[in-house]
CSV table of C-alpha atoms in Angstrom, one decimal:
chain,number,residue,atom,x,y,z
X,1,UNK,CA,0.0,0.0,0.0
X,2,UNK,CA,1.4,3.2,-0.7
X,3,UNK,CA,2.5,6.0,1.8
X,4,UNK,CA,-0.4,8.3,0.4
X,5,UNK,CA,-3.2,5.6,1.0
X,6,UNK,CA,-1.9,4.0,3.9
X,7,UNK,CA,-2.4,7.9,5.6
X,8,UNK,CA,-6.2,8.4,3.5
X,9,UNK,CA,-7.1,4.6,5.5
X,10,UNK,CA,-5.8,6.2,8.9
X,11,UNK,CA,-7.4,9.4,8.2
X,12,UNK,CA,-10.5,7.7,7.5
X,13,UNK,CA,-10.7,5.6,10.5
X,14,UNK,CA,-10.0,8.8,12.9
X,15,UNK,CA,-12.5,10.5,11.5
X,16,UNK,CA,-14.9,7.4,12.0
X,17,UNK,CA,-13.5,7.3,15.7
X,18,UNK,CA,-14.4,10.6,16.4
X,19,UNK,CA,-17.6,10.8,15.2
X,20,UNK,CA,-18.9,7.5,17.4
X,21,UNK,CA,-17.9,10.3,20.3
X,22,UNK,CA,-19.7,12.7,19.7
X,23,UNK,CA,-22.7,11.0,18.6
X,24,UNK,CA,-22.4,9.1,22.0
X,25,UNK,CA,-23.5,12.4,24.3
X,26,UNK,CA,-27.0,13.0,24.9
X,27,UNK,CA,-27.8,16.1,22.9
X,28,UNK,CA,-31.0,18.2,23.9
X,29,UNK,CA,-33.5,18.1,21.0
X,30,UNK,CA,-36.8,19.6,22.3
X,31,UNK,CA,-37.5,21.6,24.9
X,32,UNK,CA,-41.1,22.5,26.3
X,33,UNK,CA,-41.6,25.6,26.9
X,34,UNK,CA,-39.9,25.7,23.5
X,35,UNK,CA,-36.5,27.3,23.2
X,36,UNK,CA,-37.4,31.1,22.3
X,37,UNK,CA,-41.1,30.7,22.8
X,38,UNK,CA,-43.8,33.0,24.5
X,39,UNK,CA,-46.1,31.3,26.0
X,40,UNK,CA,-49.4,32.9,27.4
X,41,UNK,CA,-49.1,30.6,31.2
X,42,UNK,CA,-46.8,29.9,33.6
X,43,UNK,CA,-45.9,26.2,32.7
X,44,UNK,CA,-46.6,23.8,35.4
X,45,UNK,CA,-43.4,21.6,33.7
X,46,UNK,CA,-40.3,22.0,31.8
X,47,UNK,CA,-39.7,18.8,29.7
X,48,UNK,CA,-35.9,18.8,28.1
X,49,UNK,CA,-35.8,15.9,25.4
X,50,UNK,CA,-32.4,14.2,24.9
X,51,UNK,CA,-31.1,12.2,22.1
X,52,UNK,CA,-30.4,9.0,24.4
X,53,UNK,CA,-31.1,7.9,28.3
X,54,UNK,CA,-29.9,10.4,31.2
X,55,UNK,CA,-28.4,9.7,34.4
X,56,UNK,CA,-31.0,11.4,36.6
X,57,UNK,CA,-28.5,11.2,40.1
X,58,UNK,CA,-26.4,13.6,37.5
X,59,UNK,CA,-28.6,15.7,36.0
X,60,UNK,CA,-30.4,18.6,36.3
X,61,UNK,CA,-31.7,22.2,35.5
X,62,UNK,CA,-31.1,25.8,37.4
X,63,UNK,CA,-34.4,28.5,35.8
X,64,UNK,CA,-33.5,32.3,36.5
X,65,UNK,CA,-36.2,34.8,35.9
X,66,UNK,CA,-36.6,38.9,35.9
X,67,UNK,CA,-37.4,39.1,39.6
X,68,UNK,CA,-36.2,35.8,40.7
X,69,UNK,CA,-32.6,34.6,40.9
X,70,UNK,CA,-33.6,31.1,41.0
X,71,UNK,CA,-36.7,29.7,40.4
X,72,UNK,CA,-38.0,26.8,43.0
X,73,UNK,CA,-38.0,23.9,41.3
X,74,UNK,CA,-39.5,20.0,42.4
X,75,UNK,CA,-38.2,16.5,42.1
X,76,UNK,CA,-37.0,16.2,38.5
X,77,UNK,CA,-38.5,12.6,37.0
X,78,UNK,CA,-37.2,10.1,33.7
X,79,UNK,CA,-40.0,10.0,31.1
X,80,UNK,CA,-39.8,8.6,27.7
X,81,UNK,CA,-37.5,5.4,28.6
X,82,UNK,CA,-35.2,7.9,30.5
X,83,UNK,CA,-35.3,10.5,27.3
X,84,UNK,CA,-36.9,13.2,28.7
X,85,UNK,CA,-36.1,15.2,32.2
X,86,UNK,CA,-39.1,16.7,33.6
X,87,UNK,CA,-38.9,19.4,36.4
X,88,UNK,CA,-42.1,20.5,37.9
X,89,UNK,CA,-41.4,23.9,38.8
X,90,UNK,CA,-42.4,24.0,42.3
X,91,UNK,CA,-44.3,28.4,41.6
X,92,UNK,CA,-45.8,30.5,39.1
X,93,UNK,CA,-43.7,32.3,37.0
X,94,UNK,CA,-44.2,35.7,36.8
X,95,UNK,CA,-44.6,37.4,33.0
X,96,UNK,CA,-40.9,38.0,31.9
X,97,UNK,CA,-38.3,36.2,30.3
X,98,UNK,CA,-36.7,32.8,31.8
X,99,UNK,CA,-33.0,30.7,31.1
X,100,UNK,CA,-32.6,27.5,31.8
X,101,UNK,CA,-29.2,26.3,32.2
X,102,UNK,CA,-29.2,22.2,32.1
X,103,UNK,CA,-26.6,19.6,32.6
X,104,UNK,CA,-27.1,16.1,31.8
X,105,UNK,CA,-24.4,12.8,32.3
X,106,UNK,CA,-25.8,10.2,29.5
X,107,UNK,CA,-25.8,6.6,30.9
X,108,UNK,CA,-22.9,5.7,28.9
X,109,UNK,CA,-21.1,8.5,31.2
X,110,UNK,CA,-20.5,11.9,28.9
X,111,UNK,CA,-21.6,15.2,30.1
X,112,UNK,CA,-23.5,17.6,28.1
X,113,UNK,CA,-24.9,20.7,29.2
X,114,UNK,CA,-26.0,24.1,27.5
X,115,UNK,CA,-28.6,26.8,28.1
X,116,UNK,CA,-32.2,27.8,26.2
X,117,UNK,CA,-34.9,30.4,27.4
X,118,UNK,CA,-38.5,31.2,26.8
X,119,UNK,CA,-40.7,34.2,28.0
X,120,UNK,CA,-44.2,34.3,29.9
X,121,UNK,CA,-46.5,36.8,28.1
X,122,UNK,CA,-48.3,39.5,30.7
């Protein structure tokens, strides 16, 4: 084999490697309140959707708000074969604008985390 195909092969399988990583975290793919959304209600819920199963002992979500530094939150619960974190927010939220800041550890043991927001209408 020559030089140039023998480095095209190892290239190839590198890439390959890397990409089984990064498709191994548990990426958020929906979000209710949706990310950016107004909605006319305080939700009684957030649900964050992942890609693959969470580690719930690992996991969690911190909601800031205009007049609250951190919104009370319940006992998050597994839904949706462990897909789908949902925190019962444990008050109203007031009209204003709200960011979530999440971290998850999938059950194959990578961290993800990242933020989203959504506003309550007046």
């Amino acid at each position: 084999m020559s030089t140039l195909s023998s480095l095209v092969a190892l290239s190839a399988v590198a890439i390959l490697g890397f990409a089984g990583q990064a498709l191994a975290h548990a990426h958020l793919t929906k979000t209710v309140p949706a990310d950016k959304a107004t909605v006319a209600a305080s939700p009684a819920e957030l649900d964050l959707h992942f890609s693959e199963e969470v580690n719930i002992k690992f996991s969690g979500v911190k909601i800031t708000g205009p007049d609250t530094p951190v919104v009370k939150i319940g006992d998050a619960m597994l839904m949706d074969e462990g897909k789908t974190l949902m925190v019962p927010l444990a008050q109203t939220l007031s009209p204003g604008a709200y960011a979530v800041e999440w971290h998850v550890l999938s059950t194959d043991g990578h961290k993800t985390n990242g933020t989203y927001g959504f506003t309550v209408k007046p």
